[in-house]
Tab-separated table of C-alpha atoms in Angstrom:
chain	number	residue	atom	x	y	z
A	137	ASP	CA	6.729	-2.789	8.117
A	138	THR	CA	3.469	-5.368	7.918
A	139	GLY	CA	4.004	-5.192	11.942
A	140	VAL	CA	3.986	-9.366	11.533
A	141	SER	CA	7.431	-11.069	12.427
A	142	GLN	CA	9.287	-14.261	12.234
A	143	ASP	CA	11.676	-16.359	14.278
A	144	PRO	CA	14.248	-17.107	13.467
A	145	ARG	CA	14.601	-16.027	10.220
A	146	HIS	CA	17.152	-18.327	8.797
A	147	LYS	CA	17.713	-22.076	9.929
A	148	ILE	CA	20.079	-25.157	8.833
A	149	THR	CA	18.879	-28.254	10.191
A	150	LYS	CA	20.645	-32.066	9.267
A	151	ARG	CA	18.287	-34.497	7.860
A	152	GLY	CA	15.692	-36.382	10.045
A	153	GLN	CA	16.086	-33.406	12.849
A	154	ASN	CA	12.695	-32.095	13.850
A	155	VAL	CA	12.351	-28.104	13.727
A	156	THR	CA	10.142	-25.450	14.802
A	157	PHE	CA	9.311	-21.489	13.688
A	158	ARG	CA	7.181	-18.488	15.638
A	159	CYS	CA	4.765	-16.019	14.060
A	160	ASP	CA	3.575	-13.006	15.488
A	161	PRO	CA	1.134	-10.875	13.998
A	162	ILE	CA	-0.410	-7.573	15.586
A	163	SER	CA	-2.987	-7.886	18.319
A	164	GLU	CA	-5.398	-7.320	15.603
A	165	HIS	CA	-4.829	-9.975	12.945
A	166	ASN	CA	-7.869	-12.275	14.404
A	167	ARG	CA	-6.692	-14.466	11.075
A	168	LEU	CA	-3.871	-16.260	10.446
A	169	TYR	CA	-1.942	-18.494	7.419
A	170	TRP	CA	1.336	-20.556	7.096
A	171	TYR	CA	2.789	-20.590	3.093
A	172	ARG	CA	5.440	-22.468	2.056
A	173	GLN	CA	7.280	-20.594	-1.326
A	174	THR	CA	10.265	-22.069	-2.976
A	175	LEU	CA	12.671	-20.145	-5.584
A	176	GLY	CA	10.756	-19.319	-8.081
A	177	GLN	CA	7.170	-19.866	-7.519
A	178	GLY	CA	4.259	-18.196	-5.497
A	179	PRO	CA	3.727	-18.592	-2.065
A	180	GLU	CA	1.526	-22.333	-1.591
A	181	PHE	CA	-0.687	-22.353	1.308
A	182	LEU	CA	-0.303	-24.805	4.025
A	183	THR	CA	-2.924	-23.739	6.875
A	184	TYR	CA	-5.353	-20.953	8.381
A	185	PHE	CA	-6.649	-20.656	11.829
A	186	GLN	CA	-9.079	-17.750	12.724
A	187	ASN	CA	-8.880	-16.942	16.473
A	188	GLU	CA	-7.412	-20.495	17.619
A	189	ALA	CA	-9.539	-22.943	15.294
A	190	GLN	CA	-6.980	-24.438	12.895
A	191	LEU	CA	-9.806	-23.792	9.843
A	192	GLU	CA	-8.769	-25.383	7.273
A	193	LYS	CA	-5.100	-27.055	6.200
A	194	SER	CA	-3.214	-28.022	2.822
A	195	ARG	CA	-4.201	-31.809	2.101
A	196	LEU	CA	-0.238	-31.419	0.559
A	197	LEU	CA	0.531	-31.064	4.637
A	198	SER	CA	2.108	-34.386	5.454
A	199	ASP	CA	1.801	-35.484	9.059
A	200	ARG	CA	5.377	-34.291	9.535
A	201	PHE	CA	3.448	-31.175	9.698
A	202	SER	CA	1.534	-29.813	12.948
A	203	ALA	CA	0.934	-25.985	13.768
A	204	GLU	CA	-0.569	-24.310	16.347
A	205	ARG	CA	-2.071	-20.799	17.718
A	206	PRO	CA	-2.940	-21.812	21.277
A	207	LYS	CA	-4.119	-18.824	22.773
A	208	GLY	CA	-4.862	-16.951	19.322
A	209	SER	CA	-2.129	-14.473	19.253
A	210	PHE	CA	1.318	-16.339	17.992
A	211	SER	CA	1.718	-19.182	16.242
A	212	THR	CA	3.780	-22.046	15.870
A	213	LEU	CA	4.847	-24.995	12.797
A	214	GLU	CA	6.229	-27.545	13.523
A	215	ILE	CA	8.688	-29.991	10.797
A	216	GLN	CA	9.674	-33.438	12.108
A	217	ARG	CA	12.016	-35.667	10.373
A	218	THR	CA	13.025	-32.923	8.091
A	219	GLU	CA	13.785	-34.161	4.321
A	220	GLN	CA	15.377	-32.487	1.805
A	221	GLY	CA	12.516	-31.716	0.022
A	222	ASP	CA	11.887	-29.307	2.679
A	223	SER	CA	13.681	-26.422	2.255
A	224	ALA	CA	12.314	-23.412	1.147
A	225	MET	CA	10.590	-19.896	2.717
A	226	TYR	CA	8.266	-20.655	5.206
A	227	LEU	CA	5.549	-17.561	5.369
A	228	CYS	CA	3.302	-15.699	7.889
A	229	ALA	CA	0.621	-14.015	7.009
A	230	GLY	CA	-1.741	-12.110	9.721
A	231	GLY	CA	-5.197	-10.189	8.907
A	232	SER	CA	-8.326	-9.374	10.130
A	233	ASP	CA	-10.203	-7.742	7.071
A	234	ALA	CA	-13.314	-9.575	6.381
A	235	TRP	CA	-12.015	-9.962	2.749
A	236	GLY	CA	-8.944	-11.796	3.859
A	237	GLU	CA	-6.541	-9.289	3.356
A	238	GLN	CA	-3.305	-10.884	4.351
A	239	TYR	CA	0.542	-8.985	5.696
A	240	PHE	CA	3.273	-11.264	5.264
A	241	GLY	CA	6.012	-11.633	7.795
A	242	PRO	CA	9.836	-11.342	6.666
A	243	GLY	CA	9.631	-15.587	5.948
A	244	THR	CA	11.762	-18.225	7.740
A	245	ARG	CA	14.421	-19.895	5.359
A	246	LEU	CA	14.963	-23.041	6.133
A	247	THR	CA	17.682	-25.305	5.146
A	248	VAL	CA	17.498	-29.099	4.980
A	249	THR	CA	21.613	-30.380	4.528
B	1291	THR	CA	-6.812	-28.163	-9.521
B	1292	GLN	CA	-7.138	-24.726	-8.564
B	1293	LEU	CA	-4.486	-23.144	-10.597
B	1294	LEU	CA	-3.832	-19.472	-11.198
B	1295	GLU	CA	-1.963	-17.992	-14.426
B	1296	GLN	CA	-0.056	-15.587	-14.602
B	1297	SER	CA	1.578	-13.670	-17.523
B	1298	PRO	CA	3.872	-13.099	-18.423
B	1299	GLN	CA	6.170	-14.206	-16.028
B	1300	PHE	CA	9.564	-12.475	-17.321
B	1301	LEU	CA	9.527	-8.981	-18.230
B	1302	SER	CA	12.539	-6.781	-19.260
B	1303	ILE	CA	11.383	-3.499	-20.189
B	1304	GLN	CA	13.579	0.265	-20.205
B	1305	GLU	CA	12.040	2.995	-17.526
B	1306	GLY	CA	9.533	4.787	-18.299
B	1307	GLU	CA	7.992	2.645	-20.317
B	1308	ASN	CA	3.779	1.057	-19.421
B	1309	LEU	CA	3.195	-2.698	-19.020
B	1310	THR	CA	0.464	-5.030	-18.431
B	1311	VAL	CA	0.295	-8.157	-16.036
B	1312	TYR	CA	-2.655	-10.789	-15.927
B	1313	CYS	CA	-3.972	-13.165	-14.096
B	1314	ASN	CA	-6.472	-15.620	-15.311
B	1315	SER	CA	-8.228	-18.704	-13.561
B	1316	SER	CA	-11.254	-21.094	-14.779
B	1317	SER	CA	-13.121	-20.637	-11.689
B	1318	VAL	CA	-14.486	-17.522	-9.958
B	1319	PHE	CA	-13.290	-15.895	-6.902
B	1320	SER	CA	-14.412	-14.096	-3.826
B	1321	SER	CA	-11.731	-11.704	-4.044
B	1322	LEU	CA	-8.433	-11.324	-5.059
B	1323	GLN	CA	-5.190	-9.388	-3.563
B	1324	TRP	CA	-1.840	-8.398	-6.096
B	1325	TYR	CA	1.364	-8.141	-4.078
B	1326	ARG	CA	5.041	-7.762	-5.207
B	1327	GLN	CA	7.584	-9.406	-3.038
B	1328	GLU	CA	11.388	-8.432	-3.172
B	1329	PRO	CA	14.092	-10.922	-2.674
B	1330	GLY	CA	14.451	-12.694	0.429
B	1331	GLU	CA	11.264	-10.863	2.179
B	1332	GLY	CA	7.371	-11.434	2.466
B	1333	PRO	CA	5.340	-10.578	-0.353
B	1334	VAL	CA	3.844	-7.004	0.336
B	1335	LEU	CA	-0.027	-6.386	-0.419
B	1336	LEU	CA	-0.564	-3.586	-3.423
B	1337	VAL	CA	-4.589	-4.026	-3.565
B	1338	THR	CA	-7.913	-6.355	-2.908
B	1339	VAL	CA	-10.490	-6.399	-5.103
B	1340	VAL	CA	-13.867	-7.858	-4.958
B	1341	THR	CA	-16.872	-6.586	-7.048
B	1342	GLY	CA	-17.171	-7.980	-11.026
B	1343	GLY	CA	-15.778	-4.714	-12.986
B	1344	GLU	CA	-13.946	-2.851	-10.222
B	1345	VAL	CA	-10.843	-1.044	-11.067
B	1346	LYS	CA	-8.456	0.525	-8.315
B	1347	LYS	CA	-5.425	2.596	-8.513
B	1348	LEU	CA	-2.465	3.516	-6.909
B	1349	LYS	CA	-0.301	6.106	-8.094
B	1350	ARG	CA	1.434	4.569	-10.942
B	1351	LEU	CA	-0.480	0.853	-10.470
B	1352	THR	CA	-4.225	0.071	-11.976
B	1353	PHE	CA	-5.682	-2.948	-11.338
B	1354	GLN	CA	-8.762	-4.772	-12.498
B	1355	PHE	CA	-11.114	-7.120	-12.084
B	1356	GLY	CA	-12.790	-8.784	-14.766
B	1357	ASP	CA	-16.824	-8.631	-14.816
B	1358	ALA	CA	-17.073	-12.425	-13.926
B	1359	ARG	CA	-14.031	-12.305	-11.202
B	1360	LYS	CA	-12.291	-15.009	-13.001
B	1361	ASP	CA	-9.326	-12.564	-13.748
B	1362	SER	CA	-7.595	-9.350	-12.845
B	1363	SER	CA	-5.082	-7.165	-14.353
B	1364	LEU	CA	-2.431	-4.970	-13.462
B	1365	HIS	CA	-1.454	-1.452	-15.504
B	1366	ILE	CA	1.309	-0.198	-14.511
B	1367	THR	CA	2.176	3.300	-16.062
B	1368	ALA	CA	5.810	4.945	-16.923
B	1369	ALA	CA	7.822	1.776	-15.049
B	1370	GLN	CA	10.222	3.111	-12.393
B	1371	PRO	CA	13.503	0.943	-11.787
B	1372	GLY	CA	11.745	0.775	-8.073
B	1373	ASP	CA	8.805	-1.354	-9.619
B	1374	THR	CA	11.592	-4.121	-10.115
B	1375	GLY	CA	10.004	-6.996	-8.131
B	1376	LEU	CA	8.185	-10.213	-8.382
B	1377	TYR	CA	4.783	-9.355	-8.878
B	1378	LEU	CA	1.990	-12.085	-7.205
B	1379	CYS	CA	-1.777	-12.455	-7.710
B	1380	ALA	CA	-3.618	-14.673	-5.174
B	1381	GLY	CA	-7.254	-15.521	-5.030
B	1382	VAL	CA	-9.691	-16.998	-2.117
B	1383	TYR	CA	-12.513	-18.990	-4.332
B	1384	PRO	CA	-16.031	-19.525	-2.415
B	1385	GLY	CA	-16.630	-21.247	0.396
B	1386	THR	CA	-12.771	-21.686	1.800
B	1387	TYR	CA	-10.431	-19.913	3.610
B	1388	LYS	CA	-7.433	-21.256	0.900
B	1389	TYR	CA	-5.957	-18.796	-1.395
B	1390	ILE	CA	-4.320	-19.565	-4.482
B	1391	PHE	CA	-0.868	-17.578	-5.131
B	1392	GLY	CA	0.373	-17.465	-9.259
B	1393	THR	CA	2.804	-18.213	-10.184
B	1394	GLY	CA	4.160	-14.631	-10.294
B	1395	THR	CA	5.923	-12.331	-12.589
B	1396	ARG	CA	9.169	-10.954	-12.403
B	1397	LEU	CA	9.816	-7.300	-13.248
B	1398	LYS	CA	12.575	-5.500	-14.693
B	1399	VAL	CA	12.736	-1.688	-14.761
B	1400	LEU	CA	16.077	-0.642	-16.144
B	1401	ALA	CA	16.989	2.740	-15.924
């Protein structure tokens, strides 16, 4: 158990709806990452926070995606106007080591119908 | 485009056999990590390598970072069914926080 929790674990939504996922790392995790993983692929980087600052964001991320980490603790990832192509596992990882070791949560599986 | 290529993509072996998984890039990494992932779960960190030529051992697993910090290998000795899973390497390039994951090696160890 990495101590990183994600909620919900599963989400089914209709195309066009907005969804929000939450990630709770442990208190020592000043670093926080979001990834998307589709079947048969490795995780794909979405964004990175150091404390509350969003320091890097993938160019693959469209304007429909936004992430926040308001107090440097938990983080949320929102997807607006969902599309079927957004169906994937969304993973959150926390870390505090200088070399960027990441401890993943169990993920949120999103299905867009 | 920065790519991390893993080989082989799939591996099915008998219990007790040895195997090696490779992770290659054309660019230099600041650090590289290996993970194992089981279906429906997040990846679990196995090791981080930082120094070129570094070798780390974790029980029956041996990890090596290439001298030029562009490639890495994972060797499993006497594989067991509990080693079954998706093995992923992930690297971060200098000057960025963005981790690139390999495509993964799906290992199945048969009893």
